[in-house]
PDB file of C-alpha atoms and ligand atoms in Angstrom:
ATOM      1  CA  MET A  53       6.342   6.230   9.243  1.00  0.00           C
ATOM      2  CA  LYS A  54       6.573   7.075   5.579  1.00  0.00           C
ATOM      3  CA  ASP A  55       4.105   9.691   4.373  1.00  0.00           C
ATOM      4  CA  VAL A  56       2.148   7.603   1.892  1.00  0.00           C
ATOM      5  CA  SER A  57      -0.066  10.474   0.808  1.00  0.00           C
ATOM      6  CA  THR A  58       2.844  11.791  -1.248  1.00  0.00           C
ATOM      7  CA  THR A  59       3.310   8.537  -3.197  1.00  0.00           C
ATOM      8  CA  SER A  60       1.300   7.509  -6.221  1.00  0.00           C
ATOM      9  CA  TYR A  61       0.744   3.928  -5.070  1.00  0.00           C
ATOM     10  CA  ALA A  62      -2.844   2.772  -5.045  1.00  0.00           C
ATOM     11  CA  LEU A  63      -2.166  -0.075  -2.616  1.00  0.00           C
ATOM     12  CA  GLU A  64       0.656  -0.455  -0.119  1.00  0.00           C
ATOM     13  CA  PHE A  65       1.150  -3.171   2.425  1.00  0.00           C
ATOM     14  CA  ARG A  66       3.799  -2.838   5.067  1.00  0.00           C
ATOM     15  CA  GLY A  67       5.185  -5.490   7.388  1.00  0.00           C
ATOM     16  CA  VAL A  68       2.055  -7.629   7.182  1.00  0.00           C
ATOM     17  CA  VAL A  69       1.950 -10.272   9.906  1.00  0.00           C
ATOM     18  CA  ALA A  70      -1.102 -12.543   9.757  1.00  0.00           C
ATOM     19  CA  GLY A  71      -2.159 -16.157  10.049  1.00  0.00           C
ATOM     20  CA  TYR A  72      -4.657 -18.490  11.615  1.00  0.00           C
ATOM     21  CA  GLY A  73      -5.244 -18.562  15.346  1.00  0.00           C
ATOM     22  CA  ASP A  74      -1.876 -18.444  17.088  1.00  0.00           C
ATOM     23  CA  THR A  75       0.039 -19.554  13.993  1.00  0.00           C
ATOM     24  CA  MET A  76       1.514 -16.654  12.059  1.00  0.00           C
ATOM     25  CA  VAL A  77       1.954 -17.557   8.382  1.00  0.00           C
ATOM     26  CA  LEU A  78       3.054 -14.136   7.088  1.00  0.00           C
ATOM     27  CA  ARG A  79       6.034 -12.729   8.951  1.00  0.00           C
ATOM     28  CA  GLY A  80       6.374  -9.174   7.684  1.00  0.00           C
ATOM     29  CA  VAL A  81       5.403  -8.954   4.009  1.00  0.00           C
ATOM     30  CA  SER A  82       5.594  -5.643   2.140  1.00  0.00           C
ATOM     31  CA  GLY A  83       4.788  -4.489  -1.369  1.00  0.00           C
ATOM     32  CA  GLU A  84       2.929  -1.923  -3.402  1.00  0.00           C
ATOM     33  CA  VAL A  85       1.083  -1.466  -6.664  1.00  0.00           C
ATOM     34  CA  GLY A  86       0.399   1.804  -8.427  1.00  0.00           C
ATOM     35  CA  PRO A  87      -2.596   2.866 -10.546  1.00  0.00           C
ATOM     36  CA  GLY A  88      -2.688   0.960 -13.839  1.00  0.00           C
ATOM     37  CA  GLN A  89      -0.110  -1.540 -12.584  1.00  0.00           C
ATOM     38  CA  VAL A  90       0.074  -5.243 -11.844  1.00  0.00           C
ATOM     39  CA  ILE A  91       2.019  -6.740  -8.953  1.00  0.00           C
ATOM     40  CA  GLY A  92       2.766 -10.437  -9.366  1.00  0.00           C
ATOM     41  CA  VAL A  93       3.018 -12.580  -6.233  1.00  0.00           C
ATOM     42  CA  LEU A  94       5.093 -15.743  -6.619  1.00  0.00           C
ATOM     43  CA  GLY A  95       6.144 -18.594  -4.395  1.00  0.00           C
ATOM     44  CA  ARG A  96       6.003 -22.350  -3.985  1.00  0.00           C
ATOM     45  CA  ASN A  97       2.998 -24.207  -2.582  1.00  0.00           C
ATOM     46  CA  GLY A  98       2.177 -23.366   1.013  1.00  0.00           C
ATOM     47  CA  VAL A  99       4.437 -20.305   1.401  1.00  0.00           C
ATOM     48  CA  GLY A 100       1.557 -17.953   2.229  1.00  0.00           C
ATOM     49  CA  LYS A 101       0.371 -16.433  -1.073  1.00  0.00           C
ATOM     50  CA  THR A 102      -3.320 -17.081  -0.424  1.00  0.00           C
ATOM     51  CA  THR A 103      -2.894 -15.968   3.184  1.00  0.00           C
ATOM     52  CA  LEU A 104      -1.500 -12.660   1.869  1.00  0.00           C
ATOM     53  CA  MET A 105      -4.555 -12.222  -0.372  1.00  0.00           C
ATOM     54  CA  ARG A 106      -6.807 -12.910   2.616  1.00  0.00           C
ATOM     55  CA  ALA A 107      -4.911 -10.369   4.720  1.00  0.00           C
ATOM     56  CA  LEU A 108      -5.109  -7.730   1.967  1.00  0.00           C
ATOM     57  CA  THR A 109      -8.842  -8.272   1.457  1.00  0.00           C
ATOM     58  CA  GLY A 110      -9.671  -8.342   5.169  1.00  0.00           C
ATOM     59  CA  THR A 111     -10.761 -11.988   5.111  1.00  0.00           C
ATOM     60  CA  ILE A 112      -8.330 -12.544   8.007  1.00  0.00           C
ATOM     61  CA  PRO A 113      -7.156  -9.823  10.436  1.00  0.00           C
ATOM     62  CA  LEU A 114      -3.622  -8.422  10.599  1.00  0.00           C
ATOM     63  CA  SER A 115      -1.596  -9.134  13.742  1.00  0.00           C
ATOM     64  CA  SER A 116       0.664  -6.263  12.821  1.00  0.00           C
ATOM     65  CA  GLY A 117       1.611  -4.153   9.827  1.00  0.00           C
ATOM     66  CA  ASP A 118      -0.695  -2.067   7.691  1.00  0.00           C
ATOM     67  CA  VAL A 119      -2.652  -2.082   4.434  1.00  0.00           C
ATOM     68  CA  ILE A 120      -3.003   1.331   2.835  1.00  0.00           C
ATOM     69  CA  TRP A 121      -5.422   2.050   0.014  1.00  0.00           C
ATOM     70  CA  ASN A 122      -5.213   5.419  -1.731  1.00  0.00           C
ATOM     71  CA  GLY A 123      -3.273   6.866   1.186  1.00  0.00           C
ATOM     72  CA  GLU A 124      -5.494   5.625   4.028  1.00  0.00           C
ATOM     73  CA  SER A 125      -5.169   2.615   6.273  1.00  0.00           C
ATOM     74  CA  ILE A 126      -7.885   0.038   5.630  1.00  0.00           C
ATOM     75  CA  ALA A 127      -6.527  -2.476   8.162  1.00  0.00           C
ATOM     76  CA  GLY A 128      -9.637  -2.036  10.294  1.00  0.00           C
ATOM     77  CA  VAL A 129     -12.145  -2.097   7.409  1.00  0.00           C
ATOM     78  CA  ALA A 130     -14.262  -5.270   7.153  1.00  0.00           C
ATOM     79  CA  ALA A 131     -13.935  -7.434   4.036  1.00  0.00           C
ATOM     80  CA  HIS A 132     -17.427  -6.627   2.692  1.00  0.00           C
ATOM     81  CA  ALA A 133     -16.816  -2.899   3.163  1.00  0.00           C
ATOM     82  CA  ARG A 134     -13.587  -3.053   1.143  1.00  0.00           C
ATOM     83  CA  ARG A 135     -15.583  -3.917  -1.961  1.00  0.00           C
ATOM     84  CA  LYS A 136     -17.402  -0.600  -1.579  1.00  0.00           C
ATOM     85  CA  LEU A 137     -13.963   1.052  -1.557  1.00  0.00           C
ATOM     86  CA  GLY A 138     -13.278  -0.418  -5.009  1.00  0.00           C
ATOM     87  CA  ILE A 139     -11.489  -3.637  -4.070  1.00  0.00           C
ATOM     88  CA  SER A 140     -12.546  -6.955  -5.617  1.00  0.00           C
ATOM     89  CA  TYR A 141     -11.253 -10.455  -4.922  1.00  0.00           C
ATOM     90  CA  ALA A 142     -11.352 -13.680  -6.906  1.00  0.00           C
ATOM     91  CA  PRO A 143     -10.195 -16.350  -4.423  1.00  0.00           C
ATOM     92  CA  GLN A 144      -8.234 -19.477  -5.310  1.00  0.00           C
ATOM     93  CA  GLU A 145     -10.788 -21.905  -3.945  1.00  0.00           C
ATOM     94  CA  ARG A 146     -14.559 -21.978  -3.510  1.00  0.00           C
ATOM     95  CA  MET A 147     -14.733 -19.287  -6.142  1.00  0.00           C
ATOM     96  CA  VAL A 148     -18.333 -19.945  -7.253  1.00  0.00           C
ATOM     97  CA  PHE A 149     -21.616 -20.925  -5.612  1.00  0.00           C
ATOM     98  CA  ASP A 150     -22.046 -24.532  -6.739  1.00  0.00           C
ATOM     99  CA  ASP A 151     -25.804 -24.608  -6.076  1.00  0.00           C
ATOM    100  CA  LEU A 152     -26.588 -21.556  -8.204  1.00  0.00           C
ATOM    101  CA  SER A 153     -26.787 -21.341 -11.982  1.00  0.00           C
ATOM    102  CA  VAL A 154     -23.890 -19.818 -13.892  1.00  0.00           C
ATOM    103  CA  ALA A 155     -26.062 -16.762 -14.658  1.00  0.00           C
ATOM    104  CA  ASP A 156     -27.038 -16.304 -10.992  1.00  0.00           C
ATOM    105  CA  ASN A 157     -23.388 -16.606  -9.962  1.00  0.00           C
ATOM    106  CA  LEU A 158     -22.673 -13.605 -12.166  1.00  0.00           C
ATOM    107  CA  THR A 159     -25.566 -11.386 -11.146  1.00  0.00           C
ATOM    108  CA  ILE A 160     -25.870 -12.226  -7.434  1.00  0.00           C
ATOM    109  CA  GLY A 161     -23.479  -9.488  -6.305  1.00  0.00           C
ATOM    110  CA  PHE A 162     -25.257  -6.754  -8.234  1.00  0.00           C
ATOM    111  CA  PRO A 163     -28.522  -5.396  -6.782  1.00  0.00           C
ATOM    112  CA  ASP A 164     -29.891  -4.487 -10.246  1.00  0.00           C
ATOM    113  CA  ARG A 165     -29.144  -8.034 -11.543  1.00  0.00           C
ATOM    114  CA  GLY A 166     -28.297  -6.367 -14.898  1.00  0.00           C
ATOM    115  CA  PHE A 167     -26.571  -8.505 -17.503  1.00  0.00           C
ATOM    116  CA  ALA A 168     -25.077  -5.850 -19.787  1.00  0.00           C
ATOM    117  CA  ARG A 169     -21.951  -5.492 -17.614  1.00  0.00           C
ATOM    118  CA  PHE A 170     -20.970  -9.107 -18.366  1.00  0.00           C
ATOM    119  CA  GLU A 171     -21.138  -8.814 -22.151  1.00  0.00           C
ATOM    120  CA  SER A 172     -17.477  -8.088 -22.863  1.00  0.00           C
ATOM    121  CA  ALA A 173     -16.200 -10.816 -20.492  1.00  0.00           C
ATOM    122  CA  LEU A 174     -18.706 -13.369 -21.836  1.00  0.00           C
ATOM    123  CA  LYS A 175     -17.691 -12.531 -25.395  1.00  0.00           C
ATOM    124  CA  MET A 176     -14.133 -13.482 -24.416  1.00  0.00           C
ATOM    125  CA  PHE A 177     -15.295 -16.765 -22.857  1.00  0.00           C
ATOM    126  CA  PRO A 178     -18.056 -18.299 -25.008  1.00  0.00           C
ATOM    127  CA  ARG A 179     -17.737 -21.517 -22.992  1.00  0.00           C
ATOM    128  CA  ILE A 180     -19.262 -19.704 -20.013  1.00  0.00           C
ATOM    129  CA  LYS A 181     -21.895 -17.957 -22.142  1.00  0.00           C
ATOM    130  CA  GLU A 182     -23.073 -21.331 -23.466  1.00  0.00           C
ATOM    131  CA  ARG A 183     -23.533 -22.584 -19.907  1.00  0.00           C
ATOM    132  CA  LEU A 184     -25.467 -19.710 -18.333  1.00  0.00           C
ATOM    133  CA  ALA A 185     -28.466 -21.904 -17.429  1.00  0.00           C
ATOM    134  CA  GLN A 186     -26.344 -24.738 -16.016  1.00  0.00           C
ATOM    135  CA  GLN A 187     -25.686 -25.321 -12.329  1.00  0.00           C
ATOM    136  CA  ALA A 188     -22.241 -23.915 -11.531  1.00  0.00           C
ATOM    137  CA  GLY A 189     -21.293 -26.997  -9.495  1.00  0.00           C
ATOM    138  CA  LYS A 190     -21.327 -29.007 -12.729  1.00  0.00           C
ATOM    139  CA  LEU A 191     -18.581 -26.886 -14.315  1.00  0.00           C
ATOM    140  CA  SER A 192     -14.994 -28.166 -14.474  1.00  0.00           C
ATOM    141  CA  GLY A 193     -12.373 -26.505 -12.235  1.00  0.00           C
ATOM    142  CA  GLY A 194     -11.075 -24.451 -15.162  1.00  0.00           C
ATOM    143  CA  GLU A 195     -14.599 -23.357 -16.139  1.00  0.00           C
ATOM    144  CA  LYS A 196     -15.280 -22.272 -12.538  1.00  0.00           C
ATOM    145  CA  LYS A 197     -12.088 -20.207 -12.712  1.00  0.00           C
ATOM    146  CA  LEU A 198     -13.328 -18.532 -15.901  1.00  0.00           C
ATOM    147  CA  LEU A 199     -16.719 -17.855 -14.320  1.00  0.00           C
ATOM    148  CA  SER A 200     -15.040 -16.305 -11.294  1.00  0.00           C
ATOM    149  CA  VAL A 201     -12.852 -14.195 -13.598  1.00  0.00           C
ATOM    150  CA  CYS A 202     -15.891 -13.042 -15.644  1.00  0.00           C
ATOM    151  CA  ARG A 203     -17.559 -11.937 -12.424  1.00  0.00           C
ATOM    152  CA  VAL A 204     -14.581 -10.149 -10.921  1.00  0.00           C
ATOM    153  CA  PHE A 205     -13.726  -8.287 -14.142  1.00  0.00           C
ATOM    154  CA  SER A 206     -17.311  -7.182 -14.551  1.00  0.00           C
ATOM    155  CA  GLU A 207     -17.115  -5.477 -11.152  1.00  0.00           C
ATOM    156  CA  ARG A 208     -14.686  -3.062 -12.865  1.00  0.00           C
ATOM    157  CA  SER A 209     -13.023  -2.278  -9.553  1.00  0.00           C
ATOM    158  CA  ALA A 210     -10.082   0.052  -9.066  1.00  0.00           C
ATOM    159  CA  LEU A 211      -8.166  -2.840  -7.480  1.00  0.00           C
ATOM    160  CA  THR A 212      -8.643  -6.526  -8.221  1.00  0.00           C
ATOM    161  CA  LEU A 213      -6.899  -9.376  -6.411  1.00  0.00           C
ATOM    162  CA  ILE A 214      -6.872 -12.702  -8.257  1.00  0.00           C
ATOM    163  CA  ASP A 215      -5.460 -15.873  -6.690  1.00  0.00           C
ATOM    164  CA  GLU A 216      -3.996 -18.314  -9.258  1.00  0.00           C
ATOM    165  CA  PRO A 217      -6.176 -17.408 -12.265  1.00  0.00           C
ATOM    166  CA  SER A 218      -4.374 -19.910 -14.509  1.00  0.00           C
ATOM    167  CA  GLU A 219      -5.235 -23.039 -12.489  1.00  0.00           C
ATOM    168  CA  GLY A 220      -6.892 -25.511 -14.873  1.00  0.00           C
ATOM    169  CA  VAL A 221      -7.355 -22.878 -17.606  1.00  0.00           C
ATOM    170  CA  ALA A 222      -6.386 -23.562 -21.253  1.00  0.00           C
ATOM    171  CA  GLN A 223      -3.745 -21.393 -22.927  1.00  0.00           C
ATOM    172  CA  GLU A 224      -6.171 -19.583 -25.273  1.00  0.00           C
ATOM    173  CA  ASN A 225      -8.329 -18.556 -22.320  1.00  0.00           C
ATOM    174  CA  LEU A 226      -5.244 -17.445 -20.387  1.00  0.00           C
ATOM    175  CA  GLU A 227      -4.397 -15.131 -23.258  1.00  0.00           C
ATOM    176  CA  ARG A 228      -7.926 -13.732 -23.162  1.00  0.00           C
ATOM    177  CA  MET A 229      -7.645 -13.210 -19.411  1.00  0.00           C
ATOM    178  CA  ALA A 230      -4.381 -11.337 -19.967  1.00  0.00           C
ATOM    179  CA  GLU A 231      -6.173  -9.195 -22.540  1.00  0.00           C
ATOM    180  CA  LEU A 232      -8.873  -8.328 -19.976  1.00  0.00           C
ATOM    181  CA  VAL A 233      -6.189  -7.335 -17.441  1.00  0.00           C
ATOM    182  CA  ARG A 234      -4.502  -5.121 -20.052  1.00  0.00           C
ATOM    183  CA  GLN A 235      -7.790  -3.437 -20.953  1.00  0.00           C
ATOM    184  CA  ARG A 236      -8.394  -2.611 -17.293  1.00  0.00           C
ATOM    185  CA  THR A 237      -4.843  -1.431 -16.515  1.00  0.00           C
ATOM    186  CA  ALA A 238      -5.051   0.858 -19.574  1.00  0.00           C
ATOM    187  CA  GLU A 239      -8.044   2.407 -17.802  1.00  0.00           C
ATOM    188  CA  GLY A 240      -5.992   2.870 -14.604  1.00  0.00           C
ATOM    189  CA  ALA A 241      -7.114  -0.202 -12.643  1.00  0.00           C
ATOM    190  CA  SER A 242      -4.590  -2.068 -10.460  1.00  0.00           C
ATOM    191  CA  PHE A 243      -4.153  -5.792  -9.940  1.00  0.00           C
ATOM    192  CA  VAL A 244      -2.550  -8.127  -7.429  1.00  0.00           C
ATOM    193  CA  ILE A 245      -2.133 -11.499  -9.147  1.00  0.00           C
ATOM    194  CA  VAL A 246      -0.888 -14.659  -7.440  1.00  0.00           C
ATOM    195  CA  GLU A 247       0.540 -17.121  -9.948  1.00  0.00           C
ATOM    196  CA  GLN A 248       2.895 -20.020 -10.389  1.00  0.00           C
ATOM    197  CA  ASN A 249       2.683 -19.754 -14.201  1.00  0.00           C
ATOM    198  CA  ILE A 250       5.655 -17.454 -14.762  1.00  0.00           C
ATOM    199  CA  SER A 251       5.105 -16.945 -18.506  1.00  0.00           C
ATOM    200  CA  PHE A 252       1.560 -15.735 -17.878  1.00  0.00           C
ATOM    201  CA  LEU A 253       2.560 -13.555 -14.940  1.00  0.00           C
ATOM    202  CA  SER A 254       5.598 -12.090 -16.709  1.00  0.00           C
ATOM    203  CA  SER A 255       3.392 -11.010 -19.604  1.00  0.00           C
ATOM    204  CA  LEU A 256       1.426  -8.810 -17.170  1.00  0.00           C
ATOM    205  CA  ALA A 257       3.373  -7.824 -14.055  1.00  0.00           C
ATOM    206  CA  ASP A 258       5.122  -4.470 -13.629  1.00  0.00           C
ATOM    207  CA  HIS A 259       6.770  -5.754 -10.480  1.00  0.00           C
ATOM    208  CA  PHE A 260       7.034  -8.912  -8.467  1.00  0.00           C
ATOM    209  CA  ILE A 261       7.242 -10.061  -4.919  1.00  0.00           C
ATOM    210  CA  ALA A 262       8.160 -13.618  -4.039  1.00  0.00           C
ATOM    211  CA  LEU A 263       7.337 -15.259  -0.741  1.00  0.00           C
ATOM    212  CA  ASP A 264       9.072 -18.074   1.089  1.00  0.00           C
ATOM    213  CA  HIS A 265       8.003 -19.246   4.525  1.00  0.00           C
ATOM    214  CA  GLY A 266       5.865 -16.142   4.906  1.00  0.00           C
ATOM    215  CA  GLU A 267       8.667 -13.693   4.158  1.00  0.00           C
ATOM    216  CA  THR A 268       9.405 -11.522   1.138  1.00  0.00           C
ATOM    217  CA  VAL A 269      12.468 -13.073  -0.523  1.00  0.00           C
ATOM    218  CA  LEU A 270      12.368 -11.048  -3.748  1.00  0.00           C
ATOM    219  CA  ARG A 271      10.974  -7.645  -4.543  1.00  0.00           C
ATOM    220  CA  ALA A 272      11.793  -6.262  -7.980  1.00  0.00           C
ATOM    221  CA  ALA A 273      10.557  -4.319 -10.983  1.00  0.00           C
ATOM    222  CA  ALA A 274       9.868  -6.520 -14.013  1.00  0.00           C
ATOM    223  CA  SER A 275      12.620  -4.691 -15.916  1.00  0.00           C
ATOM    224  CA  ASP A 276      15.181  -5.643 -13.226  1.00  0.00           C
ATOM    225  CA  VAL A 277      14.493  -9.353 -12.905  1.00  0.00           C
ATOM    226  CA  SER A 278      15.194 -12.261 -15.252  1.00  0.00           C
ATOM    227  CA  LYS A 279      12.788 -15.095 -15.960  1.00  0.00           C
ATOM    228  CA  GLU A 280      15.455 -17.434 -14.559  1.00  0.00           C
ATOM    229  CA  SER A 281      15.503 -15.716 -11.179  1.00  0.00           C
ATOM    230  CA  LEU A 282      11.699 -15.883 -11.047  1.00  0.00           C
ATOM    231  CA  GLU A 283      11.821 -19.590 -11.903  1.00  0.00           C
ATOM    232  CA  ALA A 284      14.481 -20.116  -9.215  1.00  0.00           C
ATOM    233  CA  VAL A 285      12.010 -18.860  -6.583  1.00  0.00           C
ATOM    234  CA  LEU A 286       9.670 -21.716  -7.461  1.00  0.00           C
ATOM    235  CA  THR A 287      12.307 -24.437  -7.549  1.00  0.00           C
ATOM    236  CA  VAL A 288      14.515 -23.841  -4.482  1.00  0.00           C
TER     237      VAL A 288
HETATM  238  N1  LIG B 538      -7.665 -21.711   6.861  1.00  0.00           N
HETATM  239  C1  LIG B 538      -6.470 -22.090   7.330  1.00  0.00           C
HETATM  240  N2  LIG B 538      -6.309 -22.453   8.632  1.00  0.00           N
HETATM  241  C2  LIG B 538      -5.097 -22.837   9.102  1.00  0.00           C
HETATM  242  N3  LIG B 538      -3.969 -22.878   8.368  1.00  0.00           N
HETATM  243  C3  LIG B 538      -4.066 -22.524   7.071  1.00  0.00           C
HETATM  244  C4  LIG B 538      -5.315 -22.117   6.486  1.00  0.00           C
HETATM  245  N4  LIG B 538      -5.100 -21.826   5.183  1.00  0.00           N
HETATM  246  C5  LIG B 538      -3.791 -22.032   4.967  1.00  0.00           C
HETATM  247  N5  LIG B 538      -3.164 -22.446   6.089  1.00  0.00           N
HETATM  248  C6  LIG B 538      -1.722 -22.747   6.239  1.00  0.00           C
HETATM  249  O1  LIG B 538      -0.993 -21.558   5.954  1.00  0.00           O
HETATM  250  C7  LIG B 538       0.175 -21.855   5.217  1.00  0.00           C
HETATM  251  C8  LIG B 538       0.170 -21.036   3.925  1.00  0.00           C
HETATM  252  O2  LIG B 538      -0.941 -21.447   3.141  1.00  0.00           O
HETATM  253  P1  LIG B 538      -1.422 -20.630   1.868  1.00  0.00           P
HETATM  254  O3  LIG B 538      -2.687 -21.257   1.414  1.00  0.00           O
HETATM  255  O4  LIG B 538      -1.409 -19.180   2.173  1.00  0.00           O
HETATM  256  O5  LIG B 538      -0.223 -20.943   0.850  1.00  0.00           O
HETATM  257  P2  LIG B 538      -0.147 -20.714  -0.729  1.00  0.00           P
HETATM  258  O6  LIG B 538       1.188 -20.094  -0.978  1.00  0.00           O
HETATM  259  O7  LIG B 538      -1.335 -19.997  -1.210  1.00  0.00           O
HETATM  260  O8  LIG B 538      -0.137 -22.214  -1.279  1.00  0.00           O
HETATM  261  P3  LIG B 538      -0.683 -22.799  -2.692  1.00  0.00           P
HETATM  262  O9  LIG B 538       0.374 -22.498  -3.696  1.00  0.00           O
HETATM  263  O10 LIG B 538      -0.780 -24.260  -2.442  1.00  0.00           O
HETATM  264  O11 LIG B 538      -1.995 -22.153  -2.993  1.00  0.00           O
HETATM  265  C9  LIG B 538       0.178 -23.366   4.993  1.00  0.00           C
HETATM  266  O12 LIG B 538       1.002 -23.939   5.964  1.00  0.00           O
HETATM  267  C10 LIG B 538      -1.263 -23.750   5.191  1.00  0.00           C
HETATM  268  O13 LIG B 538      -1.365 -25.064   5.686  1.00  0.00           O
HETATM  269 MG1  LIG B 539      -2.790 -20.466  -2.508  1.00  0.00          MG
END
């Protein structure tokens, strides 16, 4: 096996096989993302993008393969313990607690319940700031996405996985989200971002992987891949 301790990648995943029950959705997916970098994960509906995020965050177990974080395997580390290792996750669905207020959705994960950490994200998204007292279940899908993004960015983790951040989100807020990602990568943070919005993803990603039927069908640095070949992955 490759000696990962000599590479500068923050996160590596090798030959990831995972799925649900006896059904394997991912059939050997590999990739990596270095400090201060963004890896974009592309693919049509149902190819296994969310399943990959679940496998990388420990939400589902690996059947084989490995996930390496800062040179050490975390394949056996429980999902909640990965957050303590500096890994945060904004899932595609059920991203907020509908029964809680917007404010409580933000602070619930932080024992001190402090609000200062949310200031810069809330400044970017005044729509969320205006709704702090409202029940989160009453937000639109796009607003829930923004709330989830405000929360995950405020965790200021070394690695953040975000599943389809653009879903239902207006262009001006997408640009603000991109700005937040750039601020964090400038500070050395890494991101895994699943997207079908190629313009948004291309503005951020240093490299891409594309999935089809649970396999990696494209793996390339942003400088080596055209927008057309990325679009082709979504249309074949
Ligand atoms: N909880 C689950 N239990 C069983 N099968 C599942 C589960 N979640 C997803 N699947 C199946 O796994 C396959 C991949 O789904 P996944 O959600 O990973 O795809 P995706 O690429 O994220 O799709 P989308 O673009 O629609 O979000 C699909 O066939 C899906 O039906
Ligand atoms: Mg998905």
